[in-house]
Amino acid sequence: VVEEVYTAQRKRDEAMTGRMKLANEEKDDVMARLRQIEARLDSQGAGTSFMEPSVDELHIDVGNLDNSEELYTLLSRLDSPSSGDGEMSAVVSHVEAMRQRQREVTNEEMAIVMEQRDIALAKCRKLEEQLLKYQRESDADGGMDKTVRAKLAALQQERDIAVAKSQQLDNEVQTLRIYYGLRQSISSSNSFQQSTHHPVSEELNSTRQQLEGTEKENKHLVSQLRINTIEKKQLEQALESVRQDRERLQKLVGILKKKLNTEKPDT
């Protein structure tokens, strides 16, 4: 069972590596396009406005910018000749504030997952120490009953599965860190839009597609965090079951010892 867990984990790591490589390539392509836009706008002498309207005056639903249709409508509006520097700057500043909030939420979720992982690892270490101690005491007694040995083997197997689950949680945390770094890098590469005058429609549409991809990736990360929480609960249940089995085995060994001690005078 442990071998199957490790095999599945290796396959999943290979798939994650492929996805991260593709995300890196997409990020490099977006950054190259954005640099071309910036160079083109700088050559045209685009400036900034000192009068920036508020979001309320623009009648823009900033809280709904994660929606694809709302984002497309906003891009079309900003691409129109009537849009100005103030409107662009106000929207971009609010989008950056929303991204900052998303980064804070992601950090909090990662901290929760890491705390859960540390608790699970601590329980695994404690359980392993107790099992080793119990095994040494049992071996010192001399011949154990076959049933007790079988139960001990099953207990060790459950311990190995619990350790494998803890390792999988640790890998999930590392994967979240990598994806968070990629998202942060892509977000920072879009910050230059605050100083633009008339955005280019084709390049903005490409940026919109990248934002939609980031939105899908965020949903995937949230789903993965939920799965990790479920796995953590299952791991805690498995550890509790192992603890109960260990207590029952200790009681059984105590009974066997008493039985052996009572039979020794007759022999």
mmCIF file of C-alpha atoms in Angstrom:
data_model
loop_
_atom_site.group_PDB
_atom_site.id
_atom_site.type_symbol
_atom_site.label_atom_id
_atom_site.label_comp_id
_atom_site.label_asym_id
_atom_site.label_seq_id
_atom_site.Cartn_x
_atom_site.Cartn_y
_atom_site.Cartn_z
ATOM 1 C CA VAL A 1 0.000 0.000 0.000
ATOM 2 C CA VAL A 2 2.841 2.375 0.846
ATOM 3 C CA GLU A 3 4.498 1.602 -2.504
ATOM 4 C CA GLU A 4 1.258 2.449 -4.305
ATOM 5 C CA VAL A 5 1.060 5.752 -2.431
ATOM 6 C CA TYR A 6 4.629 6.666 -3.429
ATOM 7 C CA THR A 7 4.010 5.633 -7.063
ATOM 8 C CA ALA A 8 0.912 7.827 -7.262
ATOM 9 C CA GLN A 9 2.843 10.657 -5.653
ATOM 10 C CA ARG A 10 5.651 10.390 -8.232
ATOM 11 C CA LYS A 11 3.167 10.488 -11.100
ATOM 12 C CA ARG A 12 1.509 13.515 -9.589
ATOM 13 C CA ASP A 13 4.878 15.284 -9.142
ATOM 14 C CA GLU A 14 5.706 14.668 -12.815
ATOM 15 C CA ALA A 15 2.368 16.154 -13.863
ATOM 16 C CA MET A 16 2.914 19.174 -11.606
ATOM 17 C CA THR A 17 6.396 19.689 -13.083
ATOM 18 C CA GLY A 18 4.953 19.722 -16.587
ATOM 19 C CA ARG A 19 2.300 22.231 -15.599
ATOM 20 C CA MET A 20 4.857 24.491 -13.912
ATOM 21 C CA LYS A 21 7.046 24.387 -17.028
ATOM 22 C CA LEU A 22 4.079 25.389 -19.185
ATOM 23 C CA ALA A 23 3.175 28.188 -16.744
ATOM 24 C CA ASN A 24 6.758 29.500 -16.922
ATOM 25 C CA GLU A 25 6.631 29.546 -20.715
ATOM 26 C CA GLU A 26 3.299 31.391 -20.688
ATOM 27 C CA LYS A 27 4.638 33.879 -18.155
ATOM 28 C CA ASP A 28 7.731 34.589 -20.283
ATOM 29 C CA ASP A 29 5.532 35.106 -23.342
ATOM 30 C CA VAL A 30 3.285 37.560 -21.476
ATOM 31 C CA MET A 31 6.233 39.518 -20.107
ATOM 32 C CA ALA A 32 7.771 39.777 -23.581
ATOM 33 C CA ARG A 33 4.515 41.125 -25.009
ATOM 34 C CA LEU A 34 4.107 43.601 -22.174
ATOM 35 C CA ARG A 35 7.644 44.898 -22.688
ATOM 36 C CA GLN A 36 6.852 45.445 -26.367
ATOM 37 C CA ILE A 37 3.743 47.455 -25.437
ATOM 38 C CA GLU A 38 5.682 49.532 -22.918
ATOM 39 C CA ALA A 39 8.410 50.309 -25.436
ATOM 40 C CA ARG A 40 5.823 51.239 -28.071
ATOM 41 C CA LEU A 41 3.925 53.554 -25.708
ATOM 42 C CA ASP A 42 7.146 55.176 -24.447
ATOM 43 C CA SER A 43 8.167 55.908 -28.021
ATOM 44 C CA GLN A 44 4.800 57.645 -28.551
ATOM 45 C CA GLY A 45 5.401 59.871 -25.499
ATOM 46 C CA ALA A 46 2.414 58.700 -23.410
ATOM 47 C CA GLY A 47 1.975 60.722 -20.233
ATOM 48 C CA THR A 48 0.007 60.549 -17.019
ATOM 49 C CA SER A 49 -2.926 62.678 -15.860
ATOM 50 C CA PHE A 50 -2.954 64.645 -12.643
ATOM 51 C CA MET A 51 -6.748 64.433 -12.297
ATOM 52 C CA GLU A 52 -7.782 60.870 -11.507
ATOM 53 C CA PRO A 53 -11.536 60.180 -11.108
ATOM 54 C CA SER A 54 -12.756 57.893 -8.350
ATOM 55 C CA VAL A 55 -14.153 54.434 -8.983
ATOM 56 C CA ASP A 56 -17.637 55.610 -7.954
ATOM 57 C CA GLU A 57 -17.527 58.306 -10.637
ATOM 58 C CA LEU A 58 -16.501 55.730 -13.249
ATOM 59 C CA HIS A 59 -19.469 53.469 -12.415
ATOM 60 C CA ILE A 60 -17.236 50.383 -12.469
ATOM 61 C CA ASP A 61 -18.043 47.276 -10.455
ATOM 62 C CA VAL A 62 -14.514 46.635 -9.158
ATOM 63 C CA GLY A 63 -15.713 43.857 -6.878
ATOM 64 C CA ASN A 64 -16.825 41.851 -9.914
ATOM 65 C CA LEU A 65 -13.605 42.113 -11.931
ATOM 66 C CA ASP A 66 -12.925 38.406 -11.425
ATOM 67 C CA ASN A 67 -15.854 37.703 -13.782
ATOM 68 C CA SER A 68 -14.705 37.167 -17.375
ATOM 69 C CA GLU A 69 -17.566 39.176 -18.958
ATOM 70 C CA GLU A 70 -17.036 42.115 -16.589
ATOM 71 C CA LEU A 71 -13.296 42.075 -17.318
ATOM 72 C CA TYR A 72 -13.887 41.992 -21.088
ATOM 73 C CA THR A 73 -16.320 44.939 -20.837
ATOM 74 C CA LEU A 74 -13.771 46.901 -18.804
ATOM 75 C CA LEU A 75 -10.994 46.209 -21.313
ATOM 76 C CA SER A 76 -13.220 47.353 -24.195
ATOM 77 C CA ARG A 77 -14.091 50.527 -22.321
ATOM 78 C CA LEU A 78 -10.476 51.328 -21.505
ATOM 79 C CA ASP A 79 -9.524 50.689 -25.132
ATOM 80 C CA SER A 80 -12.022 53.294 -26.382
ATOM 81 C CA PRO A 81 -10.722 56.760 -27.428
ATOM 82 C CA SER A 82 -12.763 58.410 -24.641
ATOM 83 C CA SER A 83 -10.845 56.664 -21.852
ATOM 84 C CA GLY A 84 -8.169 58.669 -20.097
ATOM 85 C CA ASP A 85 -5.164 58.215 -17.859
ATOM 86 C CA GLY A 86 -7.184 58.880 -14.705
ATOM 87 C CA GLU A 87 -9.737 56.195 -15.469
ATOM 88 C CA MET A 88 -7.005 53.664 -16.294
ATOM 89 C CA SER A 89 -4.993 54.523 -13.184
ATOM 90 C CA ALA A 90 -8.018 54.310 -10.862
ATOM 91 C CA VAL A 91 -9.064 50.902 -12.147
ATOM 92 C CA VAL A 92 -5.527 49.502 -12.096
ATOM 93 C CA SER A 93 -4.963 50.708 -8.519
ATOM 94 C CA HIS A 94 -8.117 48.946 -7.338
ATOM 95 C CA VAL A 95 -7.212 45.788 -9.242
ATOM 96 C CA GLU A 96 -3.796 45.814 -7.556
ATOM 97 C CA ALA A 97 -5.511 46.197 -4.166
ATOM 98 C CA MET A 98 -7.689 43.162 -4.920
ATOM 99 C CA ARG A 99 -4.623 41.164 -5.960
ATOM 100 C CA GLN A 100 -2.895 42.115 -2.719
ATOM 101 C CA ARG A 101 -5.905 40.811 -0.780
ATOM 102 C CA GLN A 102 -5.809 37.567 -2.773
ATOM 103 C CA ARG A 103 -2.125 37.176 -1.930
ATOM 104 C CA GLU A 104 -2.893 37.677 1.777
ATOM 105 C CA VAL A 105 -5.665 35.056 1.637
ATOM 106 C CA THR A 106 -3.310 32.626 -0.122
ATOM 107 C CA ASN A 107 -0.650 33.195 2.564
ATOM 108 C CA GLU A 108 -3.194 32.496 5.309
ATOM 109 C CA GLU A 109 -4.340 29.289 3.605
ATOM 110 C CA MET A 110 -0.730 28.141 3.169
ATOM 111 C CA ALA A 111 -0.038 28.838 6.846
ATOM 112 C CA ILE A 112 -3.046 26.718 7.848
ATOM 113 C CA VAL A 113 -1.936 23.827 5.626
ATOM 114 C CA MET A 114 1.631 24.014 6.974
ATOM 115 C CA GLU A 115 0.355 24.012 10.570
ATOM 116 C CA GLN A 116 -1.809 20.973 9.858
ATOM 117 C CA ARG A 117 1.153 19.245 8.223
ATOM 118 C CA ASP A 118 3.398 19.917 11.234
ATOM 119 C CA ILE A 119 0.761 18.543 13.622
ATOM 120 C CA ALA A 120 0.371 15.398 11.513
ATOM 121 C CA LEU A 121 4.151 14.894 11.362
ATOM 122 C CA ALA A 122 4.463 15.311 15.131
ATOM 123 C CA LYS A 123 1.769 12.690 15.693
ATOM 124 C CA CYS A 124 3.498 10.331 13.263
ATOM 125 C CA ARG A 125 6.845 10.705 15.052
ATOM 126 C CA LYS A 126 5.264 10.114 18.447
ATOM 127 C CA LEU A 127 3.404 7.072 17.162
ATOM 128 C CA GLU A 128 6.573 5.679 15.591
ATOM 129 C CA GLU A 129 8.484 6.046 18.859
ATOM 130 C CA GLN A 130 5.720 4.259 20.753
ATOM 131 C CA LEU A 131 5.659 1.435 18.222
ATOM 132 C CA LEU A 132 9.428 0.962 18.404
ATOM 133 C CA LYS A 133 9.297 0.894 22.189
ATOM 134 C CA TYR A 134 6.464 -1.609 22.148
ATOM 135 C CA GLN A 135 8.294 -3.803 19.641
ATOM 136 C CA ARG A 136 11.488 -3.817 21.736
ATOM 137 C CA GLU A 137 9.555 -4.769 24.866
ATOM 138 C CA SER A 138 7.716 -7.516 23.020
ATOM 139 C CA ASP A 139 10.906 -8.972 21.525
ATOM 140 C CA ALA A 140 12.542 -8.984 24.960
ATOM 141 C CA ASP A 141 9.726 -11.176 26.297
ATOM 142 C CA GLY A 142 10.757 -13.996 24.039
ATOM 143 C CA GLY A 143 8.020 -15.619 21.795
ATOM 144 C CA MET A 144 5.009 -13.579 20.952
ATOM 145 C CA ASP A 145 1.749 -15.048 19.863
ATOM 146 C CA LYS A 146 1.264 -15.172 16.071
ATOM 147 C CA THR A 147 -1.913 -13.132 16.341
ATOM 148 C CA VAL A 148 -0.089 -10.410 18.250
ATOM 149 C CA ARG A 149 2.693 -10.364 15.649
ATOM 150 C CA ALA A 150 0.154 -10.063 12.829
ATOM 151 C CA LYS A 151 -1.557 -7.166 14.573
ATOM 152 C CA LEU A 152 1.785 -5.487 15.146
ATOM 153 C CA ALA A 153 2.639 -5.819 11.437
ATOM 154 C CA ALA A 154 -0.718 -4.273 10.507
ATOM 155 C CA LEU A 155 -0.064 -1.470 12.970
ATOM 156 C CA GLN A 156 3.325 -0.760 11.395
ATOM 157 C CA GLN A 157 1.756 -0.706 7.933
ATOM 158 C CA GLU A 158 -0.793 1.865 9.064
ATOM 159 C CA ARG A 159 2.068 3.890 10.524
ATOM 160 C CA ASP A 160 3.867 3.845 7.154
ATOM 161 C CA ILE A 161 0.732 5.004 5.367
ATOM 162 C CA ALA A 162 0.344 7.866 7.856
ATOM 163 C CA VAL A 163 3.961 8.942 7.251
ATOM 164 C CA ALA A 164 3.391 8.819 3.479
ATOM 165 C CA LYS A 165 0.301 11.008 3.856
ATOM 166 C CA SER A 166 2.303 13.528 5.879
ATOM 167 C CA GLN A 167 4.969 13.614 3.167
ATOM 168 C CA GLN A 168 2.261 14.196 0.569
ATOM 169 C CA LEU A 169 0.939 17.165 2.569
ATOM 170 C CA ASP A 170 4.448 18.603 2.675
ATOM 171 C CA ASN A 171 4.725 18.280 -1.114
ATOM 172 C CA GLU A 172 1.383 20.055 -1.481
ATOM 173 C CA VAL A 173 2.740 22.990 0.516
ATOM 174 C CA GLN A 174 5.820 23.186 -1.722
ATOM 175 C CA THR A 175 3.615 23.117 -4.838
ATOM 176 C CA LEU A 176 1.446 25.926 -3.465
ATOM 177 C CA ARG A 177 4.557 28.020 -2.846
ATOM 178 C CA ILE A 178 5.737 27.541 -6.435
ATOM 179 C CA TYR A 179 2.363 28.445 -7.947
ATOM 180 C CA TYR A 180 2.028 31.440 -5.664
ATOM 181 C CA GLY A 181 5.449 32.658 -6.825
ATOM 182 C CA LEU A 182 4.419 32.309 -10.475
ATOM 183 C CA ARG A 183 1.170 34.216 -9.903
ATOM 184 C CA GLN A 184 2.986 36.979 -8.063
ATOM 185 C CA SER A 185 5.548 37.273 -10.874
ATOM 186 C CA ILE A 186 2.818 37.541 -13.528
ATOM 187 C CA SER A 187 0.903 40.115 -11.463
ATOM 188 C CA SER A 188 3.989 42.298 -10.945
ATOM 189 C CA SER A 189 4.738 42.280 -14.686
ATOM 190 C CA ASN A 190 1.353 43.966 -15.354
ATOM 191 C CA SER A 191 1.982 46.935 -12.997
ATOM 192 C CA PHE A 192 3.432 49.150 -15.748
ATOM 193 C CA GLN A 193 -0.120 49.705 -17.121
ATOM 194 C CA GLN A 194 -0.613 52.510 -14.575
ATOM 195 C CA SER A 195 1.407 54.882 -16.793
ATOM 196 C CA THR A 196 -0.219 54.062 -20.182
ATOM 197 C CA HIS A 197 -2.551 56.340 -22.160
ATOM 198 C CA HIS A 198 -4.290 54.250 -24.823
ATOM 199 C CA PRO A 199 -3.828 50.459 -24.350
ATOM 200 C CA VAL A 200 -3.472 48.280 -27.411
ATOM 201 C CA SER A 201 -6.561 46.113 -27.936
ATOM 202 C CA GLU A 202 -4.790 42.997 -29.132
ATOM 203 C CA GLU A 203 -2.272 42.925 -26.293
ATOM 204 C CA LEU A 204 -4.949 43.670 -23.667
ATOM 205 C CA ASN A 205 -7.014 40.760 -24.932
ATOM 206 C CA SER A 206 -3.943 38.545 -24.545
ATOM 207 C CA THR A 207 -3.489 39.842 -21.000
ATOM 208 C CA ARG A 208 -7.176 39.159 -20.306
ATOM 209 C CA GLN A 209 -6.691 35.550 -21.365
ATOM 210 C CA GLN A 210 -3.756 35.237 -18.974
ATOM 211 C CA LEU A 211 -5.887 36.677 -16.155
ATOM 212 C CA GLU A 212 -8.610 34.139 -16.924
ATOM 213 C CA GLY A 213 -5.981 31.392 -16.716
ATOM 214 C CA THR A 214 -4.858 32.756 -13.356
ATOM 215 C CA GLU A 215 -8.482 32.751 -12.174
ATOM 216 C CA LYS A 216 -8.840 29.073 -13.113
ATOM 217 C CA GLU A 217 -5.556 28.280 -11.370
ATOM 218 C CA ASN A 218 -6.777 30.045 -8.214
ATOM 219 C CA LYS A 219 -9.923 27.908 -8.213
ATOM 220 C CA HIS A 220 -7.763 24.813 -8.624
ATOM 221 C CA LEU A 221 -5.580 25.826 -5.667
ATOM 222 C CA VAL A 222 -8.632 26.396 -3.462
ATOM 223 C CA SER A 223 -9.979 22.989 -4.462
ATOM 224 C CA GLN A 224 -6.591 21.418 -3.705
ATOM 225 C CA LEU A 225 -6.566 23.039 -0.252
ATOM 226 C CA ARG A 226 -9.972 21.557 0.471
ATOM 227 C CA ILE A 227 -8.726 18.126 -0.586
ATOM 228 C CA ASN A 228 -5.702 18.547 1.708
ATOM 229 C CA THR A 229 -8.031 19.391 4.606
ATOM 230 C CA ILE A 230 -10.066 16.243 3.975
ATOM 231 C CA GLU A 231 -6.892 14.145 3.775
ATOM 232 C CA LYS A 232 -5.691 15.680 7.026
ATOM 233 C CA LYS A 233 -8.914 14.673 8.765
ATOM 234 C CA GLN A 234 -8.616 11.162 7.368
ATOM 235 C CA LEU A 235 -5.017 11.013 8.593
ATOM 236 C CA GLU A 236 -6.061 12.070 12.090
ATOM 237 C CA GLN A 237 -8.743 9.375 12.098
ATOM 238 C CA ALA A 238 -6.186 6.788 10.984
ATOM 239 C CA LEU A 239 -3.780 7.889 13.732
ATOM 240 C CA GLU A 240 -6.543 7.639 16.326
ATOM 241 C CA SER A 241 -7.389 4.142 15.095
ATOM 242 C CA VAL A 242 -3.716 3.167 15.338
ATOM 243 C CA ARG A 243 -3.549 4.498 18.891
ATOM 244 C CA GLN A 244 -6.586 2.465 19.898
ATOM 245 C CA ASP A 245 -5.109 -0.675 18.296
ATOM 246 C CA ARG A 246 -1.859 -0.096 20.167
ATOM 247 C CA GLU A 247 -3.712 0.152 23.488
ATOM 248 C CA ARG A 248 -5.608 -3.046 22.767
ATOM 249 C CA LEU A 249 -2.358 -4.809 21.873
ATOM 250 C CA GLN A 250 -0.734 -3.628 25.099
ATOM 251 C CA LYS A 251 -3.643 -5.024 27.089
ATOM 252 C CA LEU A 252 -3.390 -8.305 25.166
ATOM 253 C CA VAL A 253 0.341 -8.538 25.849
ATOM 254 C CA GLY A 254 -0.305 -7.881 29.537
ATOM 255 C CA ILE A 255 -2.828 -10.708 29.617
ATOM 256 C CA LEU A 256 -0.387 -13.043 27.842
ATOM 257 C CA LYS A 257 2.371 -12.151 30.317
ATOM 258 C CA LYS A 258 0.109 -12.923 33.272
ATOM 259 C CA LYS A 259 -0.912 -16.173 31.643
ATOM 260 C CA LEU A 260 2.727 -17.164 31.060
ATOM 261 C CA ASN A 261 3.649 -16.255 34.642
ATOM 262 C CA THR A 262 0.839 -18.371 36.044
ATOM 263 C CA GLU A 263 1.804 -21.358 33.880
ATOM 264 C CA LYS A 264 5.543 -21.307 34.811
ATOM 265 C CA PRO A 265 5.218 -22.969 38.302
ATOM 266 C CA ASP A 266 3.320 -25.916 36.797
ATOM 267 C CA THR A 267 6.088 -26.549 34.284
#
